[in-house]
Amino acid sequence: MKVCYPGTFDPVTKGHMDIIRRAAETFGEVVVLIMHNPRKKCLFSEQERKAMLERCFEAEGLENVTVEVGSGLTVKYAESLGARGIIRGIRAISDYEYELQQATANMMISDRVETILLIAKPEYSFLSSSVVKEIIINGGDASAMMPDAIVSEVTAKLSGADTI
Ligand code: ADP
């Protein structure tokens, strides 16, 4: 079964990678979706984020996982790819409240795509792209929180930056 995993991935973390690996093992085929959102300010361009994700999949030997940059409504985009599910990760109740609203709205738009919520592993439940960026900007070491394949690129981009 093909599923989509939409998100911002600015940048991808070990928490995202764990969700991707589990989704691929459970459902077979995963399309990671970077949805174009001009209102969201990101550190990395869509193409940079796509290239970093692809490097991580290759490094980790994930074969049935691809990345696309899409625009418009996520659920419609997922439908156009022939995906039957939208994967989202839940770290805390605050994630759940947001995802419940999104999933309910998506039900109004499509009855072919189910939202599937995967619970974060405890070791990643604190982890977000923002946490990674904050740590590096403040001189800390976030290398254990990202896939090895992107550590140098993310660190280089943020070194010297005083804002994200
Ligand atoms: P978005 O802007 O769509 O929330 P993110 O890249 O921040 O994009 O997250 C994409 C998805 O991955 C969301 O469902 C989010 O809850 C989930 N996620 C983010 N970090 C983690 C993590 N550490 N463990 C599990 N799921 C996560």
PDB file of C-alpha atoms and ligand atoms in Angstrom:
ATOM      1  CA  MET A   1       0.000   0.000   0.000  1.00  0.00           C
ATOM      2  CA  LYS A   2       1.250   3.468  -0.852  1.00  0.00           C
ATOM      3  CA  VAL A   3       1.143   6.144   1.865  1.00  0.00           C
ATOM      4  CA  CYS A   4       2.324   9.768   2.027  1.00  0.00           C
ATOM      5  CA  TYR A   5       4.186  11.394   4.880  1.00  0.00           C
ATOM      6  CA  PRO A   6       3.758  15.159   4.522  1.00  0.00           C
ATOM      7  CA  GLY A   7       5.777  17.641   6.522  1.00  0.00           C
ATOM      8  CA  THR A   8       8.209  20.522   6.472  1.00  0.00           C
ATOM      9  CA  PHE A   9      11.424  18.581   7.258  1.00  0.00           C
ATOM     10  CA  ASP A  10      13.443  21.763   7.859  1.00  0.00           C
ATOM     11  CA  PRO A  11      15.627  19.742   8.420  1.00  0.00           C
ATOM     12  CA  VAL A  12      14.769  16.033   8.718  1.00  0.00           C
ATOM     13  CA  THR A  13      15.487  14.639  12.200  1.00  0.00           C
ATOM     14  CA  LYS A  14      15.969  11.155  13.616  1.00  0.00           C
ATOM     15  CA  GLY A  15      12.345  11.380  14.800  1.00  0.00           C
ATOM     16  CA  HIS A  16      11.133  11.865  11.204  1.00  0.00           C
ATOM     17  CA  MET A  17      13.403   9.043  10.008  1.00  0.00           C
ATOM     18  CA  ASP A  18      11.980   6.675  12.608  1.00  0.00           C
ATOM     19  CA  ILE A  19       8.423   7.416  11.417  1.00  0.00           C
ATOM     20  CA  ILE A  20       9.491   6.942   7.768  1.00  0.00           C
ATOM     21  CA  ARG A  21      11.165   3.585   8.504  1.00  0.00           C
ATOM     22  CA  ARG A  22       8.176   2.306  10.500  1.00  0.00           C
ATOM     23  CA  ALA A  23       5.711   3.469   7.830  1.00  0.00           C
ATOM     24  CA  ALA A  24       7.748   1.767   5.093  1.00  0.00           C
ATOM     25  CA  GLU A  25       7.896  -1.492   7.079  1.00  0.00           C
ATOM     26  CA  THR A  26       4.183  -1.416   7.839  1.00  0.00           C
ATOM     27  CA  PHE A  27       2.679  -0.142   4.590  1.00  0.00           C
ATOM     28  CA  GLY A  28       5.298  -0.916   1.932  1.00  0.00           C
ATOM     29  CA  GLU A  29       5.681   2.306  -0.027  1.00  0.00           C
ATOM     30  CA  VAL A  30       6.152   5.799   1.369  1.00  0.00           C
ATOM     31  CA  VAL A  31       6.190   9.106  -0.504  1.00  0.00           C
ATOM     32  CA  VAL A  32       7.610  11.818   1.733  1.00  0.00           C
ATOM     33  CA  LEU A  33       5.879  15.045   0.752  1.00  0.00           C
ATOM     34  CA  ILE A  34       7.355  18.482   1.151  1.00  0.00           C
ATOM     35  CA  MET A  35       4.310  20.655   0.552  1.00  0.00           C
ATOM     36  CA  HIS A  36       5.021  24.093  -0.908  1.00  0.00           C
ATOM     37  CA  ASN A  37       3.993  26.709   1.651  1.00  0.00           C
ATOM     38  CA  PRO A  38       5.058  30.277   0.835  1.00  0.00           C
ATOM     39  CA  ARG A  39       3.685  31.467   4.207  1.00  0.00           C
ATOM     40  CA  LYS A  40       6.129  29.288   6.146  1.00  0.00           C
ATOM     41  CA  LYS A  41       9.644  30.630   6.643  1.00  0.00           C
ATOM     42  CA  CYS A  42      12.138  27.800   6.251  1.00  0.00           C
ATOM     43  CA  LEU A  43      15.897  27.667   6.680  1.00  0.00           C
ATOM     44  CA  PHE A  44      16.400  25.269   3.758  1.00  0.00           C
ATOM     45  CA  SER A  45      14.857  25.556   0.296  1.00  0.00           C
ATOM     46  CA  GLU A  46      12.482  22.847  -0.868  1.00  0.00           C
ATOM     47  CA  GLN A  47      15.167  21.434  -3.160  1.00  0.00           C
ATOM     48  CA  GLU A  48      17.750  21.402  -0.348  1.00  0.00           C
ATOM     49  CA  ARG A  49      15.312  19.590   1.944  1.00  0.00           C
ATOM     50  CA  LYS A  50      14.486  17.100  -0.810  1.00  0.00           C
ATOM     51  CA  ALA A  51      18.183  16.421  -1.494  1.00  0.00           C
ATOM     52  CA  MET A  52      18.916  15.948   2.233  1.00  0.00           C
ATOM     53  CA  LEU A  53      16.021  13.490   2.606  1.00  0.00           C
ATOM     54  CA  GLU A  54      17.199  11.522  -0.436  1.00  0.00           C
ATOM     55  CA  ARG A  55      20.735  11.336   0.988  1.00  0.00           C
ATOM     56  CA  CYS A  56      19.354   9.958   4.255  1.00  0.00           C
ATOM     57  CA  PHE A  57      17.234   7.305   2.483  1.00  0.00           C
ATOM     58  CA  GLU A  58      20.223   6.182   0.471  1.00  0.00           C
ATOM     59  CA  ALA A  59      22.502   6.084   3.521  1.00  0.00           C
ATOM     60  CA  GLU A  60      19.954   4.031   5.460  1.00  0.00           C
ATOM     61  CA  GLY A  61      19.097   1.714   2.576  1.00  0.00           C
ATOM     62  CA  LEU A  62      15.415   2.684   2.464  1.00  0.00           C
ATOM     63  CA  GLU A  63      14.322   1.447  -0.929  1.00  0.00           C
ATOM     64  CA  ASN A  64      10.575   2.008  -1.112  1.00  0.00           C
ATOM     65  CA  VAL A  65      10.768   5.600   0.030  1.00  0.00           C
ATOM     66  CA  THR A  66      10.767   8.620  -2.314  1.00  0.00           C
ATOM     67  CA  VAL A  67      10.418  12.390  -1.864  1.00  0.00           C
ATOM     68  CA  GLU A  68       8.236  14.843  -3.768  1.00  0.00           C
ATOM     69  CA  VAL A  69       7.680  18.557  -3.522  1.00  0.00           C
ATOM     70  CA  GLY A  70       3.976  19.257  -3.939  1.00  0.00           C
ATOM     71  CA  SER A  71       1.573  22.156  -3.755  1.00  0.00           C
ATOM     72  CA  GLY A  72      -2.096  22.669  -3.033  1.00  0.00           C
ATOM     73  CA  LEU A  73      -4.128  20.595  -0.604  1.00  0.00           C
ATOM     74  CA  THR A  74      -2.091  17.747   0.889  1.00  0.00           C
ATOM     75  CA  VAL A  75      -4.978  15.286   0.854  1.00  0.00           C
ATOM     76  CA  LYS A  76      -5.732  16.035  -2.821  1.00  0.00           C
ATOM     77  CA  TYR A  77      -2.056  15.669  -3.684  1.00  0.00           C
ATOM     78  CA  ALA A  78      -1.925  12.330  -1.838  1.00  0.00           C
ATOM     79  CA  GLU A  79      -5.022  11.207  -3.730  1.00  0.00           C
ATOM     80  CA  SER A  80      -3.445  12.192  -7.060  1.00  0.00           C
ATOM     81  CA  LEU A  81      -0.458   9.948  -6.235  1.00  0.00           C
ATOM     82  CA  GLY A  82      -2.743   7.016  -5.561  1.00  0.00           C
ATOM     83  CA  ALA A  83      -1.831   6.991  -1.860  1.00  0.00           C
ATOM     84  CA  ARG A  84      -4.366   5.454   0.522  1.00  0.00           C
ATOM     85  CA  GLY A  85      -2.997   7.011   3.698  1.00  0.00           C
ATOM     86  CA  ILE A  86      -1.459  10.153   5.154  1.00  0.00           C
ATOM     87  CA  ILE A  87       1.033   9.387   7.903  1.00  0.00           C
ATOM     88  CA  ARG A  88       1.582  11.873  10.719  1.00  0.00           C
ATOM     89  CA  GLY A  89       3.654  11.546  13.879  1.00  0.00           C
ATOM     90  CA  ILE A  90       2.336  12.225  17.375  1.00  0.00           C
ATOM     91  CA  ARG A  91       4.737  13.325  20.096  1.00  0.00           C
ATOM     92  CA  ALA A  92       2.319  14.831  22.599  1.00  0.00           C
ATOM     93  CA  ILE A  93      -1.317  15.734  23.178  1.00  0.00           C
ATOM     94  CA  SER A  94      -0.640  19.093  21.510  1.00  0.00           C
ATOM     95  CA  ASP A  95       0.280  17.267  18.271  1.00  0.00           C
ATOM     96  CA  TYR A  96      -2.867  15.151  18.611  1.00  0.00           C
ATOM     97  CA  GLU A  97      -5.194  18.138  18.958  1.00  0.00           C
ATOM     98  CA  TYR A  98      -3.810  19.666  15.770  1.00  0.00           C
ATOM     99  CA  GLU A  99      -3.817  16.373  13.843  1.00  0.00           C
ATOM    100  CA  LEU A 100      -7.387  15.584  14.902  1.00  0.00           C
ATOM    101  CA  GLN A 101      -8.551  18.854  13.369  1.00  0.00           C
ATOM    102  CA  GLN A 102      -6.545  18.299  10.173  1.00  0.00           C
ATOM    103  CA  ALA A 103      -7.665  14.686   9.810  1.00  0.00           C
ATOM    104  CA  THR A 104     -11.308  15.625  10.291  1.00  0.00           C
ATOM    105  CA  ALA A 105     -11.027  18.382   7.681  1.00  0.00           C
ATOM    106  CA  ASN A 106      -9.354  15.907   5.294  1.00  0.00           C
ATOM    107  CA  MET A 107     -12.300  13.520   5.724  1.00  0.00           C
ATOM    108  CA  MET A 108     -14.555  16.238   4.319  1.00  0.00           C
ATOM    109  CA  ILE A 109     -12.326  16.529   1.252  1.00  0.00           C
ATOM    110  CA  SER A 110     -11.521  12.895   0.473  1.00  0.00           C
ATOM    111  CA  ASP A 111     -12.962   9.557   1.503  1.00  0.00           C
ATOM    112  CA  ARG A 112     -10.175   7.662  -0.240  1.00  0.00           C
ATOM    113  CA  VAL A 113      -7.264   8.769   1.959  1.00  0.00           C
ATOM    114  CA  GLU A 114      -7.117   7.780   5.639  1.00  0.00           C
ATOM    115  CA  THR A 115      -5.032   9.679   8.193  1.00  0.00           C
ATOM    116  CA  ILE A 116      -2.768   7.272  10.076  1.00  0.00           C
ATOM    117  CA  LEU A 117      -1.143   8.523  13.289  1.00  0.00           C
ATOM    118  CA  LEU A 118       2.088   6.897  14.441  1.00  0.00           C
ATOM    119  CA  ILE A 119       3.217   7.505  18.019  1.00  0.00           C
ATOM    120  CA  ALA A 120       6.772   8.845  18.424  1.00  0.00           C
ATOM    121  CA  LYS A 121       9.291   6.576  20.118  1.00  0.00           C
ATOM    122  CA  PRO A 122       9.961   7.896  23.657  1.00  0.00           C
ATOM    123  CA  GLU A 123      13.587   8.704  22.758  1.00  0.00           C
ATOM    124  CA  TYR A 124      12.375  11.052  20.000  1.00  0.00           C
ATOM    125  CA  SER A 125       9.288  12.511  21.640  1.00  0.00           C
ATOM    126  CA  PHE A 126      11.078  15.771  22.516  1.00  0.00           C
ATOM    127  CA  LEU A 127      12.685  16.104  19.108  1.00  0.00           C
ATOM    128  CA  SER A 128      11.727  18.611  16.419  1.00  0.00           C
ATOM    129  CA  SER A 129      13.470  20.461  13.599  1.00  0.00           C
ATOM    130  CA  SER A 130      13.177  23.649  15.675  1.00  0.00           C
ATOM    131  CA  VAL A 131      14.945  22.066  18.657  1.00  0.00           C
ATOM    132  CA  VAL A 132      17.823  20.984  16.378  1.00  0.00           C
ATOM    133  CA  LYS A 133      18.167  24.510  14.938  1.00  0.00           C
ATOM    134  CA  GLU A 134      17.963  26.220  18.358  1.00  0.00           C
ATOM    135  CA  ILE A 135      20.670  23.979  19.809  1.00  0.00           C
ATOM    136  CA  ILE A 136      23.110  24.620  16.958  1.00  0.00           C
ATOM    137  CA  ILE A 137      22.451  28.354  16.850  1.00  0.00           C
ATOM    138  CA  ASN A 138      23.226  28.547  20.555  1.00  0.00           C
ATOM    139  CA  GLY A 139      26.519  26.717  20.149  1.00  0.00           C
ATOM    140  CA  GLY A 140      25.357  23.238  21.180  1.00  0.00           C
ATOM    141  CA  ASP A 141      25.860  19.868  19.528  1.00  0.00           C
ATOM    142  CA  ALA A 142      22.732  18.437  17.876  1.00  0.00           C
ATOM    143  CA  SER A 143      24.527  15.821  15.801  1.00  0.00           C
ATOM    144  CA  ALA A 144      22.903  12.922  17.692  1.00  0.00           C
ATOM    145  CA  MET A 145      19.461  14.238  16.739  1.00  0.00           C
ATOM    146  CA  MET A 146      19.921  14.193  12.956  1.00  0.00           C
ATOM    147  CA  PRO A 147      20.835  11.458  10.492  1.00  0.00           C
ATOM    148  CA  ASP A 148      24.641  11.392  10.031  1.00  0.00           C
ATOM    149  CA  ALA A 149      24.224  12.122   6.308  1.00  0.00           C
ATOM    150  CA  ILE A 150      23.073  15.719   6.926  1.00  0.00           C
ATOM    151  CA  VAL A 151      24.971  16.780  10.058  1.00  0.00           C
ATOM    152  CA  SER A 152      27.694  18.737   8.264  1.00  0.00           C
ATOM    153  CA  GLU A 153      25.278  20.530   5.899  1.00  0.00           C
ATOM    154  CA  VAL A 154      22.935  21.598   8.703  1.00  0.00           C
ATOM    155  CA  THR A 155      25.781  22.677  10.977  1.00  0.00           C
ATOM    156  CA  ALA A 156      27.432  24.677   8.185  1.00  0.00           C
ATOM    157  CA  LYS A 157      24.186  26.442   7.282  1.00  0.00           C
ATOM    158  CA  LEU A 158      23.554  27.477  10.875  1.00  0.00           C
ATOM    159  CA  SER A 159      27.054  28.377  11.970  1.00  0.00           C
ATOM    160  CA  GLY A 160      27.240  32.116  12.275  1.00  0.00           C
ATOM    161  CA  ALA A 161      23.464  32.498  12.027  1.00  0.00           C
ATOM    162  CA  ASP A 162      21.885  34.319  14.935  1.00  0.00           C
ATOM    163  CA  THR A 163      18.289  33.713  13.963  1.00  0.00           C
ATOM    164  CA  ILE A 164      16.177  31.048  12.297  1.00  0.00           C
TER     165      ILE A 164
HETATM  166  P1  ADP B   1       4.773  20.059   9.899  1.00  0.00           P
HETATM  167  O1  ADP B   1       5.098  21.507   9.647  1.00  0.00           O
HETATM  168  O2  ADP B   1       3.831  19.474   8.889  1.00  0.00           O
HETATM  169  O3  ADP B   1       4.374  19.737  11.314  1.00  0.00           O
HETATM  170  P2  ADP B   1       7.275  18.696  10.519  1.00  0.00           P
HETATM  171  O4  ADP B   1       8.417  18.419   9.612  1.00  0.00           O
HETATM  172  O5  ADP B   1       7.534  19.515  11.728  1.00  0.00           O
HETATM  173  O6  ADP B   1       6.163  19.321   9.589  1.00  0.00           O
HETATM  174  O7  ADP B   1       6.649  17.319  10.998  1.00  0.00           O
HETATM  175  C1  ADP B   1       6.105  16.403  10.078  1.00  0.00           C
HETATM  176  C2  ADP B   1       5.389  15.303  10.836  1.00  0.00           C
HETATM  177  O8  ADP B   1       6.348  14.570  11.600  1.00  0.00           O
HETATM  178  C3  ADP B   1       4.345  15.780  11.836  1.00  0.00           C
HETATM  179  O9  ADP B   1       3.282  14.841  11.856  1.00  0.00           O
HETATM  180  C4  ADP B   1       5.077  15.768  13.158  1.00  0.00           C
HETATM  181  O10 ADP B   1       4.195  15.593  14.254  1.00  0.00           O
HETATM  182  C5  ADP B   1       5.956  14.541  12.961  1.00  0.00           C
HETATM  183  N1  ADP B   1       7.166  14.593  13.769  1.00  0.00           N
HETATM  184  C6  ADP B   1       8.050  15.616  13.890  1.00  0.00           C
HETATM  185  N2  ADP B   1       9.044  15.294  14.743  1.00  0.00           N
HETATM  186  C7  ADP B   1       8.778  14.027  15.168  1.00  0.00           C
HETATM  187  C8  ADP B   1       9.425  13.138  16.090  1.00  0.00           C
HETATM  188  N3  ADP B   1      10.506  13.495  16.777  1.00  0.00           N
HETATM  189  N4  ADP B   1       8.884  11.904  16.276  1.00  0.00           N
HETATM  190  C9  ADP B   1       7.756  11.558  15.625  1.00  0.00           C
HETATM  191  N5  ADP B   1       7.077  12.354  14.759  1.00  0.00           N
HETATM  192  C10 ADP B   1       7.587  13.574  14.540  1.00  0.00           C
END
